[in-house]
mmCIF file of C-alpha atoms in Angstrom:
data_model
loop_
_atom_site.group_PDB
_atom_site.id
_atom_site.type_symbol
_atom_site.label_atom_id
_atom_site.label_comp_id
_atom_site.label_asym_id
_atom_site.label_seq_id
_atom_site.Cartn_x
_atom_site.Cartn_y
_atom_site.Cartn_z
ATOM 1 C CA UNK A 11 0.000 0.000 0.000
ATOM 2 C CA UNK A 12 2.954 2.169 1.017
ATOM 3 C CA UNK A 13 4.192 1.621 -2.461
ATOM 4 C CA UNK A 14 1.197 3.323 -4.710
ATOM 5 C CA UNK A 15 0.986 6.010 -2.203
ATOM 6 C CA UNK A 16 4.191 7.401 -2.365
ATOM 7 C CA UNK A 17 3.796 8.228 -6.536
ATOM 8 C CA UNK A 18 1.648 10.511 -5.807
ATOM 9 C CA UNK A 19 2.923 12.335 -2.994
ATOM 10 C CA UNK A 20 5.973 12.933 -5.091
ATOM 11 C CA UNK A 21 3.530 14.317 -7.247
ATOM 12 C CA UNK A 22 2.133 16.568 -5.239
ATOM 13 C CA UNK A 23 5.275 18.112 -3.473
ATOM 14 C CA UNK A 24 6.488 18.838 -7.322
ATOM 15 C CA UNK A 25 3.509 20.715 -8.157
ATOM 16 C CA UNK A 26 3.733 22.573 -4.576
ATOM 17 C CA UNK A 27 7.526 23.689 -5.128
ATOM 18 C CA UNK A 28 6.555 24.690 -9.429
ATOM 19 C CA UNK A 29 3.478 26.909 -8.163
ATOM 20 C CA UNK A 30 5.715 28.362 -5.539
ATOM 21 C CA UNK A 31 8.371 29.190 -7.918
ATOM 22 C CA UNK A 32 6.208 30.947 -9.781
ATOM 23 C CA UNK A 33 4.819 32.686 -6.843
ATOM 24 C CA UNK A 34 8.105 33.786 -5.739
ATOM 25 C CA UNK A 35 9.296 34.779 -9.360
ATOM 26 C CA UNK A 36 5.609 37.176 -9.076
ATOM 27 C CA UNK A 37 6.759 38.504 -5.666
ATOM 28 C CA UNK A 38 10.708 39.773 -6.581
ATOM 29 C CA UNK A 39 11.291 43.367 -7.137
ATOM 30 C CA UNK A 40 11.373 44.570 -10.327
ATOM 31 C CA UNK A 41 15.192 45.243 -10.561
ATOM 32 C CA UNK A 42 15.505 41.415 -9.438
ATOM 33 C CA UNK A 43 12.866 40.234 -11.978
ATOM 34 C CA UNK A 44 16.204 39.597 -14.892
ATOM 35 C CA UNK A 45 17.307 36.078 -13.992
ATOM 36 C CA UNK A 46 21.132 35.925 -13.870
ATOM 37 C CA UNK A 47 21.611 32.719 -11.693
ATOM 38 C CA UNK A 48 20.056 30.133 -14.566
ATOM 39 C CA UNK A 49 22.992 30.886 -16.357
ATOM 40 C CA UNK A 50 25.696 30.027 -13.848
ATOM 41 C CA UNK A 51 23.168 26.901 -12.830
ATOM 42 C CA UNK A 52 23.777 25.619 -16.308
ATOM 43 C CA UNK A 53 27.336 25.947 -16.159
ATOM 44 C CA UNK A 54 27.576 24.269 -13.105
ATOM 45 C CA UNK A 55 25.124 20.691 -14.155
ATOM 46 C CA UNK A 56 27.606 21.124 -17.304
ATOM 47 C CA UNK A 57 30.745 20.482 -15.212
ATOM 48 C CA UNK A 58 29.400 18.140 -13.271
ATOM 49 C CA UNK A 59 27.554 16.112 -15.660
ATOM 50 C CA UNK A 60 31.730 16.590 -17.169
ATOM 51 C CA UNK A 61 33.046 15.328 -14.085
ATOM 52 C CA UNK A 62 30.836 12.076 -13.745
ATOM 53 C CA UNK A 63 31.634 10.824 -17.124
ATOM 54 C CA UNK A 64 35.387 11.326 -17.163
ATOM 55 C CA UNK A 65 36.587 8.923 -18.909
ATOM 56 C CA UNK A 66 33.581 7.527 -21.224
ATOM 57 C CA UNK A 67 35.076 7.186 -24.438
ATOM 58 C CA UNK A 68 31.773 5.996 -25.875
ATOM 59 C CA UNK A 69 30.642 9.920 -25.622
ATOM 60 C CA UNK A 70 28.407 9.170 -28.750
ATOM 61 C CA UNK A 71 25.674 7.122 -27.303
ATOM 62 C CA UNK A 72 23.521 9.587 -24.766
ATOM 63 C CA UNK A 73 21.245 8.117 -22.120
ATOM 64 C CA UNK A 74 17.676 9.086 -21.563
ATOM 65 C CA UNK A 75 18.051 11.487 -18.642
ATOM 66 C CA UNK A 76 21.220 13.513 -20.645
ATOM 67 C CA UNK A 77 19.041 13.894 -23.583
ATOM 68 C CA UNK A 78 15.954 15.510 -20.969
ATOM 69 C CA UNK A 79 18.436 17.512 -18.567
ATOM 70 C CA UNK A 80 20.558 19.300 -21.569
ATOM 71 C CA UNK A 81 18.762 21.371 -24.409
ATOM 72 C CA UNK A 82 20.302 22.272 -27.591
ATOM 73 C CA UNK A 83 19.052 23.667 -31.072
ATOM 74 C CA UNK A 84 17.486 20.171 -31.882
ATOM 75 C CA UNK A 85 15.011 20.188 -28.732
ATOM 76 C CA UNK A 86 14.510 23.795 -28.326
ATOM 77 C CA UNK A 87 10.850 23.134 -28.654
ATOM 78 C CA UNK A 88 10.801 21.422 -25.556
ATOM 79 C CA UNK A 89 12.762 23.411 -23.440
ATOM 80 C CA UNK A 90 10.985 26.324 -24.095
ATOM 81 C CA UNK A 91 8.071 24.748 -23.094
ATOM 82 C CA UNK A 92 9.258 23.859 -20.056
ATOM 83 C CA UNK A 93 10.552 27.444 -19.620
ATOM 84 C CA UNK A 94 6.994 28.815 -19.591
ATOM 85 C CA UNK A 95 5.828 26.375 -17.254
ATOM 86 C CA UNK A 96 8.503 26.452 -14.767
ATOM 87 C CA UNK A 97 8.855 30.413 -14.740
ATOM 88 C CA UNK A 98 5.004 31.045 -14.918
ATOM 89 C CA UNK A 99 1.822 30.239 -12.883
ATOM 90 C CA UNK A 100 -0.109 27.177 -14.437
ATOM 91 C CA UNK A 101 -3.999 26.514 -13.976
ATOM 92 C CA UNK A 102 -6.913 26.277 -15.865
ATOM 93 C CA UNK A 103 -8.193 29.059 -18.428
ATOM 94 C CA UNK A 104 -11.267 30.978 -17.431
ATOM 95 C CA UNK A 105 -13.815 33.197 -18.728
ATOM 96 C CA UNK A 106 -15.715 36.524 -17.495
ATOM 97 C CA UNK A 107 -17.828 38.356 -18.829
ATOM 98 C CA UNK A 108 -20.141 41.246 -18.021
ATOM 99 C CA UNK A 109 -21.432 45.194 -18.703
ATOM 100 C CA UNK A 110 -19.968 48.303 -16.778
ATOM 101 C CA UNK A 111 -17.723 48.341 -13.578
ATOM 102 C CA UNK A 112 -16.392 44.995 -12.040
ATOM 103 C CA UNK A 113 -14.171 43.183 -10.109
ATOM 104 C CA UNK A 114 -13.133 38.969 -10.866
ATOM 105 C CA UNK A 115 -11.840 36.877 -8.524
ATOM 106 C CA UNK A 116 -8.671 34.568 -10.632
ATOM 107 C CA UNK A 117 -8.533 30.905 -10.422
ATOM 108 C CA UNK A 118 -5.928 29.727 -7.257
ATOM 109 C CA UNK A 119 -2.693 30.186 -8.109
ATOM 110 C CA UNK A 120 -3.018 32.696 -11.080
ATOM 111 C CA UNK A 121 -0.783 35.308 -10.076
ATOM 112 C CA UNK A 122 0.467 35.703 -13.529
ATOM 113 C CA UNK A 123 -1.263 34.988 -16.750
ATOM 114 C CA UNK A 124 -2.599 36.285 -20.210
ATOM 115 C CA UNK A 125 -5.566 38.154 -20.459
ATOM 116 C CA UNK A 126 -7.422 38.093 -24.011
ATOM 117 C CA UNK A 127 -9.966 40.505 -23.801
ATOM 118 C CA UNK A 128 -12.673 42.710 -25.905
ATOM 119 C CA UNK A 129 -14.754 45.797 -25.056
ATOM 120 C CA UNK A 130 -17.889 47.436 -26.772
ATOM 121 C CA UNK A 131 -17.904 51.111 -25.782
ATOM 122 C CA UNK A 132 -17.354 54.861 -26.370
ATOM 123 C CA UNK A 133 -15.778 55.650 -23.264
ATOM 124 C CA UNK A 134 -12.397 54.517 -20.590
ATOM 125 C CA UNK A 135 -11.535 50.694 -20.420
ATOM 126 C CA UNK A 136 -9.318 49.884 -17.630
ATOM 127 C CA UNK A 137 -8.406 46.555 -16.130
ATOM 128 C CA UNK A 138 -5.564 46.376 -13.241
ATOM 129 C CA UNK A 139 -4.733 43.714 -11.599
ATOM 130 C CA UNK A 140 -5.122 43.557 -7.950
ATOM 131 C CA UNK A 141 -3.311 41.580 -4.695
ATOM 132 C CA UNK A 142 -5.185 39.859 -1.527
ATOM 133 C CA UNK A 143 -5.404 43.791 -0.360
ATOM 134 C CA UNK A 144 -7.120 45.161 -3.175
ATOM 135 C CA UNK A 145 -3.887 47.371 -4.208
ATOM 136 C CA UNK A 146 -3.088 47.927 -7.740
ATOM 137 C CA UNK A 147 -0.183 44.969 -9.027
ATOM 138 C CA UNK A 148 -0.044 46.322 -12.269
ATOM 139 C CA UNK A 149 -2.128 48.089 -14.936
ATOM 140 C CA UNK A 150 -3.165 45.486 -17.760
ATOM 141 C CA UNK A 151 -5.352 47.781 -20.161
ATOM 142 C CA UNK A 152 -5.537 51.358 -20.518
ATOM 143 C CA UNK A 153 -7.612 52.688 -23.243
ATOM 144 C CA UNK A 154 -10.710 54.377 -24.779
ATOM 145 C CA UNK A 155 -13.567 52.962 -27.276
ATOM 146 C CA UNK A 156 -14.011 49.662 -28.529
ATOM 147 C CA UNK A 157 -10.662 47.378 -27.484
ATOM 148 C CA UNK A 158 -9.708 43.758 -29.022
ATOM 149 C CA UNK A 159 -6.061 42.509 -28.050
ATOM 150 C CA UNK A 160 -4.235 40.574 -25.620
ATOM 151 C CA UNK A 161 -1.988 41.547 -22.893
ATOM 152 C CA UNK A 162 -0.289 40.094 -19.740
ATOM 153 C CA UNK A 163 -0.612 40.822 -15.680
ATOM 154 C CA UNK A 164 1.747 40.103 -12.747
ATOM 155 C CA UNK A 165 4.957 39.736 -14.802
ATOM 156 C CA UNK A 166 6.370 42.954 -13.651
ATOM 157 C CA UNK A 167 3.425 43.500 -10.775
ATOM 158 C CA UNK A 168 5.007 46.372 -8.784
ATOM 159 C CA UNK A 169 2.135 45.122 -5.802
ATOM 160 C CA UNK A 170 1.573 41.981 -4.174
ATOM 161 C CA UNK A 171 0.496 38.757 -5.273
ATOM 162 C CA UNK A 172 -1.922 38.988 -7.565
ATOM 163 C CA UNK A 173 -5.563 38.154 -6.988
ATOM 164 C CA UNK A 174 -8.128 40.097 -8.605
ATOM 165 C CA UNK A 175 -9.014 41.698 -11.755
ATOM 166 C CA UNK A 176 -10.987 45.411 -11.321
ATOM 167 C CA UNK A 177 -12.567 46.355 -14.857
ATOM 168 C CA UNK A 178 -13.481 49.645 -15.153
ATOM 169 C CA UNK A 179 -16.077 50.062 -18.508
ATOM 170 C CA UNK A 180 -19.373 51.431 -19.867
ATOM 171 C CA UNK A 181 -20.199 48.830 -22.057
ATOM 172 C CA UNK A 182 -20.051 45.232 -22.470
ATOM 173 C CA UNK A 183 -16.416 43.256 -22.343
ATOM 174 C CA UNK A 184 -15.568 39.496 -22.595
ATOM 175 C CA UNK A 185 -12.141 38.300 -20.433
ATOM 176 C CA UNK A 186 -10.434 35.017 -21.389
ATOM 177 C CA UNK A 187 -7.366 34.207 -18.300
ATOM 178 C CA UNK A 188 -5.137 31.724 -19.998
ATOM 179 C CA UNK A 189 -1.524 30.778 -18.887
ATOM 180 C CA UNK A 190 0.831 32.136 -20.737
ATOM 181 C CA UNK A 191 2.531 28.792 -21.869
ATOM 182 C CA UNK A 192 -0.590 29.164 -23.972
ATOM 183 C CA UNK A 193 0.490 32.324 -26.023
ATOM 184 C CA UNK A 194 0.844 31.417 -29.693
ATOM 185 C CA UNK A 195 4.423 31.949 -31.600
ATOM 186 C CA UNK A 196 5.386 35.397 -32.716
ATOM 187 C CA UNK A 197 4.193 36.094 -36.371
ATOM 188 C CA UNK A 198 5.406 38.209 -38.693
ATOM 189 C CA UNK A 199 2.925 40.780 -38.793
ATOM 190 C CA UNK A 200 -0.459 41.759 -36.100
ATOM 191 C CA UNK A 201 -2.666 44.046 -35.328
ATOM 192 C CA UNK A 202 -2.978 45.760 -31.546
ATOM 193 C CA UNK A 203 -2.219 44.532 -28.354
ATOM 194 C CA UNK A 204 -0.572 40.764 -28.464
ATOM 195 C CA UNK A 205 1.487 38.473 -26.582
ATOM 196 C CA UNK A 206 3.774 36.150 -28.289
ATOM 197 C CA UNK A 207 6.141 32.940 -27.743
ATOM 198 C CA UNK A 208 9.967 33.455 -29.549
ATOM 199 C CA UNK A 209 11.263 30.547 -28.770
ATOM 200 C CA UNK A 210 14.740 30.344 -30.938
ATOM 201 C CA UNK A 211 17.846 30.246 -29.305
ATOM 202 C CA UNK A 212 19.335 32.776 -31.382
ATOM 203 C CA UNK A 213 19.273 36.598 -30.672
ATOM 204 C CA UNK A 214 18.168 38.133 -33.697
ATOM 205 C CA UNK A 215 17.856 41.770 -34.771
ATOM 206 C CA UNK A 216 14.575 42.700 -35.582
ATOM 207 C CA UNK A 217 13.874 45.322 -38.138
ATOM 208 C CA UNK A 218 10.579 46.397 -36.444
ATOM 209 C CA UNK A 219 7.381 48.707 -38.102
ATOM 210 C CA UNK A 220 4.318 50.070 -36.666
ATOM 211 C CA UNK A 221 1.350 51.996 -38.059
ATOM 212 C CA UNK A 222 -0.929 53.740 -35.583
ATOM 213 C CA UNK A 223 -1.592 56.983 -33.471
ATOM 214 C CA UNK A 224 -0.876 55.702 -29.921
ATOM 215 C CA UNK A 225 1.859 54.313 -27.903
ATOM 216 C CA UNK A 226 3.745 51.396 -29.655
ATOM 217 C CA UNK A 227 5.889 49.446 -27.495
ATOM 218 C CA UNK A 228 8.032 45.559 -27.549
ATOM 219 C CA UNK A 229 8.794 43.960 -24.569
ATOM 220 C CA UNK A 230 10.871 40.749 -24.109
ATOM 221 C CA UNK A 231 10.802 38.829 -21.324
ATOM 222 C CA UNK A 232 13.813 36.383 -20.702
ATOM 223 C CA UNK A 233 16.926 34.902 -18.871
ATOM 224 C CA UNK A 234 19.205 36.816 -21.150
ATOM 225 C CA UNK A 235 17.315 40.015 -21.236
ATOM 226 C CA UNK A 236 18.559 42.763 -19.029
ATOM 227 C CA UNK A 237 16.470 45.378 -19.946
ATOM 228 C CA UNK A 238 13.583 43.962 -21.970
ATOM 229 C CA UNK A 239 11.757 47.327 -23.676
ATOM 230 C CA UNK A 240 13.014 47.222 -27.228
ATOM 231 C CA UNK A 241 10.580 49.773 -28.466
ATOM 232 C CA UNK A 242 8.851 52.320 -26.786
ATOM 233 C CA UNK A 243 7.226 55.139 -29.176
ATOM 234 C CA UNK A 244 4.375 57.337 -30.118
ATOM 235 C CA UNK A 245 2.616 56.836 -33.815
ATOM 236 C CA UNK A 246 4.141 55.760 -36.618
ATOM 237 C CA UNK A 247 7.412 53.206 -36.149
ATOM 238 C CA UNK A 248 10.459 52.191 -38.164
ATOM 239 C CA UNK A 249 13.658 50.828 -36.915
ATOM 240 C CA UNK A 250 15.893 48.103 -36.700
ATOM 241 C CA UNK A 251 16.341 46.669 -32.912
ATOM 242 C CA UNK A 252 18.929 44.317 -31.146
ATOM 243 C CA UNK A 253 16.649 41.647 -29.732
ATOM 244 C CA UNK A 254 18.091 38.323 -27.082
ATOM 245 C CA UNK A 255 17.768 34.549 -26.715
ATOM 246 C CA UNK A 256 14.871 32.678 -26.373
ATOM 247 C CA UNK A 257 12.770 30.937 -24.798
ATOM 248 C CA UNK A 258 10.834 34.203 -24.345
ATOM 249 C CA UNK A 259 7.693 36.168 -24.113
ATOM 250 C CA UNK A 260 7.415 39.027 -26.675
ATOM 251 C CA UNK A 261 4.638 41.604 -25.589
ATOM 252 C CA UNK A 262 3.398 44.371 -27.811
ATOM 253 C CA UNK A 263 1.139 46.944 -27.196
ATOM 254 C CA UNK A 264 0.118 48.440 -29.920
ATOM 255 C CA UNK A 265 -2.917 50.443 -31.584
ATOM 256 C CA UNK A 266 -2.148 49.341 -35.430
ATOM 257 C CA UNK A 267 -0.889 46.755 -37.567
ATOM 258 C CA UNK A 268 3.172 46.046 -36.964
ATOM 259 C CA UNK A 269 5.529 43.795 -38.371
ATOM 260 C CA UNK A 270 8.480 42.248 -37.198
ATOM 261 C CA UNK A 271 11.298 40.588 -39.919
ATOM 262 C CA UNK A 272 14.665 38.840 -38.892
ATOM 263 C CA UNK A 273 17.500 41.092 -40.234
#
């Protein structure tokens, strides 16, 4: 009996310590938000993993658990997935909906996410994020008229842990929470707000365009980002933009169609 029980209480304490590393990736101040310790971490399995094989000669023939623990070009896809995951809150999407002023309760453990969202009205739509004290984390939408697009909360929440959602509207407006290792893979070209995967392990430059009246920016979140804003403009937009490493989450606010092209 002993045997089938302890399965799933490994289970469990995995899940408990992934949810709070997400929690306490949420919590850090925003100049500790830039992860510079993964780096030296990989180093450091590198050696080892070195140092335990010493003198293999048959170096050719890898076993199961090298070809999980170390990524390279050929399984990118995967460790980017697990990227998301492990830096980001996971739970099941939800939906809101309603007409005029509001606040949502989010699903346990969503103290970061995706928020897809759409508004019918001529006046201010707002949405902020809010912690257990009902203090503003971060500021997810700020616009006027009719909004379509998708945007983030509690990557860089400058509150608490994040709790609530406070929608401020005069009309009707849909919310879909998702986590974000359910954003789609950066296109080439979009239209308003949008939240991307890049998940190449190159760092490309990005020759970058943007056609609106509004504020136009790109952010990047990764471990090799330092400072993530690669754009941040007024209007119209041309220009040609050093961009880092993925596994990443590209974030564009924007009121018009862009494009982005690989240089």
């Amino acid at each position: 009996m002993s045997d089938s029980t302890q399965p799933n209480s490994a289970k469990e304490s995995k899940a408990d310590a992934k949810a709070e590393k997400a929690r306490a990736k949420a919590m850090r101040p925003w100049f500790k938000k830039k992860r510079f310790i993964l780096p030296l971490a990989v180093v450091a399995v590198i050696v080892l993993s070195t140092a335990l094989r010493g003198g293999n000669s048959g170096g050719s023939t890898a076993s199961s658990n090298d070809s999980t623990n170390n990524s390279s070009p050929s399984n990118s896809d995967s460790a980017a997935s697990n990227w998301y995951t492990d830096n980001y809150a996971s739970f099941t999407a939800v939906d809101f909906s309603g007409s005029g002023d509001d606040v949502v309760s989010l699903p346990a453990g969503a103290i970061n996410g995706l928020i897809n969202a759409t508004y019918k009205g001529s006046s201010n739509f707002v949405i902020e994020s809010l912690d257990t004290s009902n203090q503003t984390a971060d500021l997810a939408v700020n616009t006027i008229g009719n909004y379509s697009g998708t945007t983030v909360y509690g990557v860089n929440s400058l509150g608490g842990e994040v709790a609530k959602l406070k929608v401020t509207a005069s009309g009707k407006w849909t919310l879909h929470v998702a986590p974000l290792d359910s954003a789609p893979a950066l296109p080439s070209s979009g239209k308003g707000d949008g939240v991307f995967k890049y998940e190449s392990t190159d760092s490309p430059t990005w020759v970058i365009s943007h056609k609106g009246q509004s504020n136009f920016a790109v952010n990047e979140e990764s471990d090799s980002s330092i400072m993530g804003l690669l754009v941040n403009e007024i209007g119209n937009y041309n220009g040609t933009v050093p961009a880092y490493a993925g596994p990443a989450l590209v974030i564009i606010t924007a009121d018009g169609s862009w494009t982005i092209a690989t240089k």
